[in-house]
C-alpha cells in the first residue's frame, strides 16, 4: 500500500507493536520488506528498526538498496559489506500488514503496546510535547515538525521541547533555517541526546502532567513522576497537538 497524509513510520510501527504485542520478538531478528518500506527515506527506516527493541528484538534488518547506499556515502562510508538474507531462509513467522487505510496511531500511557487509532483520543489535554530521541529526533522528524509549526505559535501553557538526536542534526537544522522557524513558533531546544526519555534531562515531567512524546517508551516513571502520563505518537501528531494544546491529527504530507 501507500501511507496516507499525516501517517509516518512511527504510526506504522506502533500499529505493528499494538497488533503483535511487546513480547512478540524476544531474542529474535526482525526483517521489514514490502513497497511501503522501500518507499521510506532512511530516517523513517531507522525509526522502524529502533522501535523493534520494544518487541524484544535482538536485531532488525531492512535489505540494503539505493536509499541505504546513498545514505552511507553521504556520511562518508564508501566501502562497506552488504549483508543479505539467504534466498532459502525460512522465517519462524511472517506477518503481512496492508497499511493503505492506516490512520495515525497513539500508544496509551503505561505500555508501548497499548495502541489505538489517534482518532479515538482527539481533544485530550497535554502539558508538554516532546520531539526527540532515537525514534523521533532525526532530521526528517524535526523537519516535519517545522513544516507544521511554521508561521504558527505553540498553544499557551504548552511546553514544546525539541531535542535533536545528534549534534550533526542540530547543525543541519541551523543551516537550513528550521531551528529559527521552530524557535519563532515557541519551541525550546536542548542539548542533543536522549533528553527526558530516560527521566534525567530537560523535559522531565511532574506529578499529574501529560506528555505527548515521539520517544520509544511510556512506562510509569520513565520520563519523571510515576503519576504523570506519557502518550507516544509520530512527530506530525506531536507538532499538530502542540498548536492546540490537545491531542490532534496532522493532515500533512510527511
One Martini backbone bead per residue (centre of mass of N, CA, C, O) as a GRO file, in nm:
protein
  254
    1UNK     BB    1   0.100   0.033  -0.011
    2UNK     BB    2   0.011   0.371   0.117
    3UNK     BB    3   0.070   0.633   0.294
    4UNK     BB    4  -0.094   0.864   0.449
    5UNK     BB    5  -0.155   1.160   0.536
    6UNK     BB    6   0.006   1.189   0.856
    7UNK     BB    7   0.174   0.922   0.809
    8UNK     BB    8   0.421   0.738   0.977
    9UNK     BB    9   0.647   0.516   1.090
   10UNK     BB   10   0.542   0.535   1.382
   11UNK     BB   11   0.258   0.437   1.317
   12UNK     BB   12   0.334   0.167   1.196
   13UNK     BB   13   0.491   0.049   1.447
   14UNK     BB   14   0.265   0.078   1.653
   15UNK     BB   15   0.072  -0.110   1.510
   16UNK     BB   16   0.248  -0.362   1.523
   17UNK     BB   17   0.282  -0.373   1.831
   18UNK     BB   18  -0.023  -0.379   1.894
   19UNK     BB   19  -0.072  -0.655   1.745
   20UNK     BB   20   0.186  -0.837   1.863
   21UNK     BB   21   0.339  -0.726   2.092
   22UNK     BB   22   0.617  -0.697   2.324
   23UNK     BB   23   0.687  -1.036   2.297
   24UNK     BB   24   0.719  -1.127   1.980
   25UNK     BB   25   1.072  -1.081   1.960
   26UNK     BB   26   1.231  -1.243   2.155
   27UNK     BB   27   1.545  -1.297   2.048
   28UNK     BB   28   1.498  -1.178   1.760
   29UNK     BB   29   1.475  -1.131   1.415
   30UNK     BB   30   1.384  -0.852   1.209
   31UNK     BB   31   1.205  -0.811   0.893
   32UNK     BB   32   1.164  -0.563   0.643
   33UNK     BB   33   0.912  -0.544   0.382
   34UNK     BB   34   0.815  -0.371   0.098
   35UNK     BB   35   0.684  -0.088  -0.054
   36UNK     BB   36   0.676   0.098   0.193
   37UNK     BB   37   0.967   0.060   0.288
   38UNK     BB   38   1.107   0.138   0.015
   39UNK     BB   39   0.978   0.445   0.032
   40UNK     BB   40   1.149   0.509   0.265
   41UNK     BB   41   1.342   0.689   0.431
   42UNK     BB   42   1.601   0.649   0.641
   43UNK     BB   43   1.482   0.772   0.899
   44UNK     BB   44   1.226   0.588   0.897
   45UNK     BB   45   1.370   0.316   0.908
   46UNK     BB   46   1.507   0.364   1.184
   47UNK     BB   47   1.247   0.369   1.344
   48UNK     BB   48   1.163   0.083   1.298
   49UNK     BB   49   1.417  -0.053   1.417
   50UNK     BB   50   1.426   0.074   1.703
   51UNK     BB   51   1.129  -0.022   1.796
   52UNK     BB   52   1.189  -0.339   1.819
   53UNK     BB   53   1.282  -0.343   2.112
   54UNK     BB   54   0.970  -0.331   2.210
   55UNK     BB   55   0.962  -0.659   2.110
   56UNK     BB   56   1.265  -0.791   2.180
   57UNK     BB   57   1.474  -0.748   1.971
   58UNK     BB   58   1.802  -0.812   1.858
   59UNK     BB   59   1.723  -0.745   1.549
   60UNK     BB   60   1.712  -0.530   1.251
   61UNK     BB   61   1.600  -0.556   0.896
   62UNK     BB   62   1.695  -0.395   0.581
   63UNK     BB   63   1.745  -0.421   0.272
   64UNK     BB   64   1.969  -0.301   0.080
   65UNK     BB   65   1.979   0.007  -0.111
   66UNK     BB   66   1.996   0.310  -0.256
   67UNK     BB   67   1.923   0.451   0.006
   68UNK     BB   68   2.149   0.329   0.173
   69UNK     BB   69   2.397   0.403  -0.001
   70UNK     BB   70   2.353   0.709   0.002
   71UNK     BB   71   2.370   0.749   0.306
   72UNK     BB   72   2.658   0.639   0.349
   73UNK     BB   73   2.804   0.833   0.154
   74UNK     BB   74   2.714   1.098   0.299
   75UNK     BB   75   2.877   0.967   0.571
   76UNK     BB   76   3.165   0.836   0.444
   77UNK     BB   77   3.074   0.551   0.316
   78UNK     BB   78   3.241   0.364   0.054
   79UNK     BB   79   3.301   0.099   0.230
   80UNK     BB   80   3.092  -0.202   0.249
   81UNK     BB   81   2.915  -0.449   0.366
   82UNK     BB   82   2.669  -0.679   0.222
   83UNK     BB   83   2.376  -0.796   0.373
   84UNK     BB   84   2.181  -1.093   0.308
   85UNK     BB   85   1.925  -1.285   0.277
   86UNK     BB   86   1.871  -1.592   0.233
   87UNK     BB   87   1.686  -1.745  -0.010
   88UNK     BB   88   1.626  -2.020   0.188
   89UNK     BB   89   1.498  -1.880   0.413
   90UNK     BB   90   1.325  -1.935   0.725
   91UNK     BB   91   1.061  -1.819   0.889
   92UNK     BB   92   0.893  -1.831   1.188
   93UNK     BB   93   0.744  -1.561   1.086
   94UNK     BB   94   0.458  -1.399   0.917
   95UNK     BB   95   0.361  -1.050   0.850
   96UNK     BB   96   0.080  -0.881   0.706
   97UNK     BB   97   0.041  -0.529   0.609
   98UNK     BB   98  -0.224  -0.314   0.532
   99UNK     BB   99  -0.168   0.054   0.508
  100UNK     BB  100  -0.365   0.224   0.335
  101UNK     BB  101  -0.578   0.282   0.601
  102UNK     BB  102  -0.391   0.399   0.794
  103UNK     BB  103  -0.385   0.561   1.091
  104UNK     BB  104  -0.309   0.741   1.328
  105UNK     BB  105  -0.119   0.673   1.620
  106UNK     BB  106  -0.144   0.559   1.977
  107UNK     BB  107   0.017   0.535   2.287
  108UNK     BB  108  -0.073   0.448   2.589
  109UNK     BB  109  -0.037   0.465   2.903
  110UNK     BB  110   0.221   0.208   3.024
  111UNK     BB  111   0.242   0.100   2.707
  112UNK     BB  112   0.342   0.038   2.381
  113UNK     BB  113   0.086  -0.179   2.323
  114UNK     BB  114  -0.127   0.058   2.380
  115UNK     BB  115  -0.301   0.076   2.090
  116UNK     BB  116  -0.449   0.344   1.889
  117UNK     BB  117  -0.644   0.541   1.738
  118UNK     BB  118  -0.626   0.874   1.741
  119UNK     BB  119  -0.936   0.943   1.701
  120UNK     BB  120  -1.009   0.827   2.007
  121UNK     BB  121  -0.811   1.091   2.144
  122UNK     BB  122  -0.921   1.352   2.083
  123UNK     BB  123  -0.881   1.649   2.294
  124UNK     BB  124  -0.659   1.592   2.483
  125UNK     BB  125  -0.474   1.710   2.721
  126UNK     BB  126  -0.154   1.894   2.721
  127UNK     BB  127   0.163   2.001   2.863
  128UNK     BB  128   0.360   1.826   2.670
  129UNK     BB  129   0.595   1.838   2.392
  130UNK     BB  130   0.807   1.576   2.243
  131UNK     BB  131   1.096   1.606   2.033
  132UNK     BB  132   1.273   1.292   2.005
  133UNK     BB  133   1.514   1.068   1.982
  134UNK     BB  134   1.568   0.759   1.814
  135UNK     BB  135   1.230   0.785   1.726
  136UNK     BB  136   1.217   1.145   1.689
  137UNK     BB  137   1.526   1.314   1.626
  138UNK     BB  138   1.549   1.351   1.338
  139UNK     BB  139   1.546   1.539   1.070
  140UNK     BB  140   1.268   1.458   0.956
  141UNK     BB  141   1.108   1.497   1.217
  142UNK     BB  142   1.175   1.809   1.246
  143UNK     BB  143   1.081   1.899   0.965
  144UNK     BB  144   0.785   1.828   1.004
  145UNK     BB  145   0.743   2.008   1.247
  146UNK     BB  146   0.818   2.277   1.103
  147UNK     BB  147   0.598   2.266   0.885
  148UNK     BB  148   0.355   2.285   1.088
  149UNK     BB  149   0.465   2.550   1.260
  150UNK     BB  150   0.496   2.748   1.048
  151UNK     BB  151   0.366   3.062   1.143
  152UNK     BB  152   0.315   2.955   1.429
  153UNK     BB  153   0.184   2.877   1.764
  154UNK     BB  154   0.215   2.766   2.056
  155UNK     BB  155   0.025   2.691   2.297
  156UNK     BB  156  -0.075   2.804   2.576
  157UNK     BB  157   0.091   2.614   2.835
  158UNK     BB  158   0.290   2.475   2.632
  159UNK     BB  159   0.553   2.250   2.609
  160UNK     BB  160   0.808   2.272   2.353
  161UNK     BB  161   1.033   2.005   2.291
  162UNK     BB  162   1.358   2.001   2.124
  163UNK     BB  163   1.575   1.703   2.053
  164UNK     BB  164   1.827   1.621   1.897
  165UNK     BB  165   2.012   1.329   1.835
  166UNK     BB  166   2.237   1.532   1.714
  167UNK     BB  167   2.474   1.761   1.624
  168UNK     BB  168   2.434   1.738   1.315
  169UNK     BB  169   2.134   1.795   1.313
  170UNK     BB  170   2.145   2.072   1.442
  171UNK     BB  171   2.325   2.204   1.225
  172UNK     BB  172   2.124   2.161   0.991
  173UNK     BB  173   1.890   2.325   1.111
  174UNK     BB  174   2.043   2.589   1.110
  175UNK     BB  175   2.120   2.604   0.806
  176UNK     BB  176   1.798   2.569   0.709
  177UNK     BB  177   1.612   2.738   0.937
  178UNK     BB  178   1.448   2.551   1.142
  179UNK     BB  179   1.537   2.652   1.412
  180UNK     BB  180   1.409   2.934   1.388
  181UNK     BB  181   1.119   2.852   1.326
  182UNK     BB  182   1.075   2.706   1.601
  183UNK     BB  183   1.137   2.937   1.791
  184UNK     BB  184   0.907   3.126   1.673
  185UNK     BB  185   0.683   2.904   1.772
  186UNK     BB  186   0.797   2.814   2.086
  187UNK     BB  187   1.033   2.641   2.091
  188UNK     BB  188   1.259   2.423   2.275
  189UNK     BB  189   1.597   2.369   2.309
  190UNK     BB  190   1.835   2.100   2.348
  191UNK     BB  191   2.065   1.890   2.403
  192UNK     BB  192   2.182   1.649   2.240
  193UNK     BB  193   1.982   1.346   2.278
  194UNK     BB  194   1.755   1.189   2.494
  195UNK     BB  195   1.658   1.339   2.725
  196UNK     BB  196   1.356   1.253   2.900
  197UNK     BB  197   1.336   0.945   2.838
  198UNK     BB  198   1.520   0.871   3.117
  199UNK     BB  199   1.458   1.094   3.348
  200UNK     BB  200   1.752   1.303   3.309
  201UNK     BB  201   1.629   1.573   3.168
  202UNK     BB  202   1.504   1.789   2.978
  203UNK     BB  203   1.145   1.739   3.042
  204UNK     BB  204   1.065   1.650   3.301
  205UNK     BB  205   0.782   1.528   3.461
  206UNK     BB  206   0.513   1.585   3.659
  207UNK     BB  207   0.270   1.548   3.858
  208UNK     BB  208  -0.012   1.500   3.640
  209UNK     BB  209   0.118   1.507   3.377
  210UNK     BB  210   0.108   1.551   3.011
  211UNK     BB  211   0.272   1.363   2.748
  212UNK     BB  212   0.377   1.410   2.412
  213UNK     BB  213   0.570   1.155   2.238
  214UNK     BB  214   0.852   1.031   2.023
  215UNK     BB  215   0.928   0.810   2.183
  216UNK     BB  216   0.963   0.454   2.299
  217UNK     BB  217   0.858   0.515   2.604
  218UNK     BB  218   0.570   0.478   2.873
  219UNK     BB  219   0.642   0.416   3.147
  220UNK     BB  220   0.617   0.445   3.463
  221UNK     BB  221   0.863   0.697   3.529
  222UNK     BB  222   1.038   0.745   3.270
  223UNK     BB  223   0.985   1.091   3.260
  224UNK     BB  224   0.933   1.079   3.585
  225UNK     BB  225   0.661   1.072   3.719
  226UNK     BB  226   0.445   0.808   3.805
  227UNK     BB  227   0.185   1.025   3.776
  228UNK     BB  228   0.239   1.045   3.492
  229UNK     BB  229   0.167   1.089   3.133
  230UNK     BB  230   0.245   0.889   2.832
  231UNK     BB  231   0.236   0.955   2.493
  232UNK     BB  232   0.266   0.801   2.173
  233UNK     BB  233   0.405   0.942   1.861
  234UNK     BB  234   0.431   1.134   1.603
  235UNK     BB  235   0.558   1.426   1.490
  236UNK     BB  236   0.299   1.524   1.354
  237UNK     BB  237   0.112   1.494   1.597
  238UNK     BB  238   0.276   1.662   1.798
  239UNK     BB  239   0.271   1.931   1.644
  240UNK     BB  240  -0.038   1.967   1.621
  241UNK     BB  241  -0.083   1.960   1.935
  242UNK     BB  242   0.086   2.215   2.012
  243UNK     BB  243  -0.125   2.423   1.883
  244UNK     BB  244  -0.377   2.331   2.095
  245UNK     BB  245  -0.321   2.140   2.363
  246UNK     BB  246  -0.415   1.885   2.197
  247UNK     BB  247  -0.501   1.607   2.063
  248UNK     BB  248  -0.389   1.583   1.718
  249UNK     BB  249  -0.418   1.594   1.378
  250UNK     BB  250  -0.214   1.551   1.072
  251UNK     BB  251  -0.276   1.694   0.741
  252UNK     BB  252   0.008   1.585   0.602
  253UNK     BB  253   0.295   1.557   0.420
  254UNK     BB  254   0.574   1.330   0.517
   0.00000   0.00000   0.00000
